[in-house]
């Protein structure tokens, strides 16, 4: 079983922010994973389901993450990358679906701003953590299985966090994805969760392996006891209203998990306002050309008319 590290890290509140965040995540992820039955890995049979249907097919019985066994996370802690990996599989696996498979949660803190090397290359600052979820090698229960996650979060006051979808014309870091989805806690947000609505069905993350990621609406849900770590208690206080939503990955028409038995999705969690992408130089260049070219043509056309008119009037005056 996982243990929270909080009590051993008494010095953490005075340490740099990334450490605080990593320790917070290492403490809260097991709480999320070992929670009650709403923290689940969902699987749907999308055979004969048309695109855009929600839920995307007939649900199979979900895998409750509370009934998973997890690795000893201490051994996966990488101080160089400030990351730790939780790898788990169902304790009870009568069909052997997870005989060669696992579900992993990689949590990572950052010591400075930047982007990971792999798409969707979410912009991060030193105040955020990334959680990357991967389902690898597990046997699906049908030929057209789509997977999803039920995610539970803490609300703020009586309300669930607000859902916010931002359009972006910039897909340089996540091919063909023009949206950024967020949950914001409060109007001047005290915290956020941010992701691109894309998952990948191959380790080589490219446009061909990109899956759409659909988020359902948030609903208040049953309360859970918070872990007893002093860090977690200090951070979340006595809040105890929980909200849940479903994320589903992929569409019946594919690509899908069935291609390579691989699925990977990532998100950022942080305090305060989420980092905002500014336009990349490539997109600025494209915009300059796209908006600039008609302008130049217009200018060129005007000049041409002006010159013609001038020539014509000179011709007129000569006569
Ligand atoms: C899917 O649709 C086809 C044709 O309509 C039908 O023959 C088949 O039984 C359906 N399969 C499932 C799993 O519903
Ligand atoms: C996890 O691994 C560490 C280091 O190998 C060890 O000290 C610790 O006792 C292990 N924890 C559990 C719960 O097995
Ligand atoms: C697990 O892997 C072994 C060896 O590659 C293979 O023989 C076996 O069929 C696999 N089991 C499942 C359930 O995929
Ligand atoms: C999955 O596909 C295989 C081969 O195409 C087929 O034999 C099998 O019946 C299919 N299984 C289901 C559950 O549709
Ligand atoms: C998530 O999907 C499952 C299966 O369709 C459903 O039972 C559950 O109520 C959904 N949860 C939320 C929060 O919408």
mmCIF file of C-alpha atoms and ligand atoms in Angstrom, residues 1 72 74-75, ligand 2:
data_model
loop_
_atom_site.group_PDB
_atom_site.id
_atom_site.type_symbol
_atom_site.label_atom_id
_atom_site.label_comp_id
_atom_site.label_asym_id
_atom_site.label_seq_id
_atom_site.Cartn_x
_atom_site.Cartn_y
_atom_site.Cartn_z
ATOM 1 C CA UNK A 1 0.000 0.000 0.000
ATOM 2 C CA UNK A 72 6.308 1.187 -3.921
ATOM 3 C CA UNK A 74 9.731 5.432 -3.192
ATOM 4 C CA UNK A 75 11.665 3.364 -5.707
HETATM 5 C C1 LIG B 2 9.553 1.076 -0.336
HETATM 6 O O1 LIG B 2 10.906 1.064 -0.721
HETATM 7 C C2 LIG B 2 11.767 1.714 0.205
HETATM 8 C C3 LIG B 2 13.153 1.775 -0.401
HETATM 9 O O2 LIG B 2 13.452 0.644 -1.161
HETATM 10 C C4 LIG B 2 11.729 0.984 1.537
HETATM 11 O O3 LIG B 2 12.578 1.633 2.470
HETATM 12 C C5 LIG B 2 10.294 0.984 2.057
HETATM 13 O O4 LIG B 2 10.227 0.232 3.252
HETATM 14 C C6 LIG B 2 9.369 0.389 1.000
HETATM 15 N N1 LIG B 2 7.986 0.582 1.483
HETATM 16 C C7 LIG B 2 7.107 -0.398 1.486
HETATM 17 C C8 LIG B 2 5.745 -0.026 1.997
HETATM 18 O O5 LIG B 2 7.344 -1.515 1.073
#
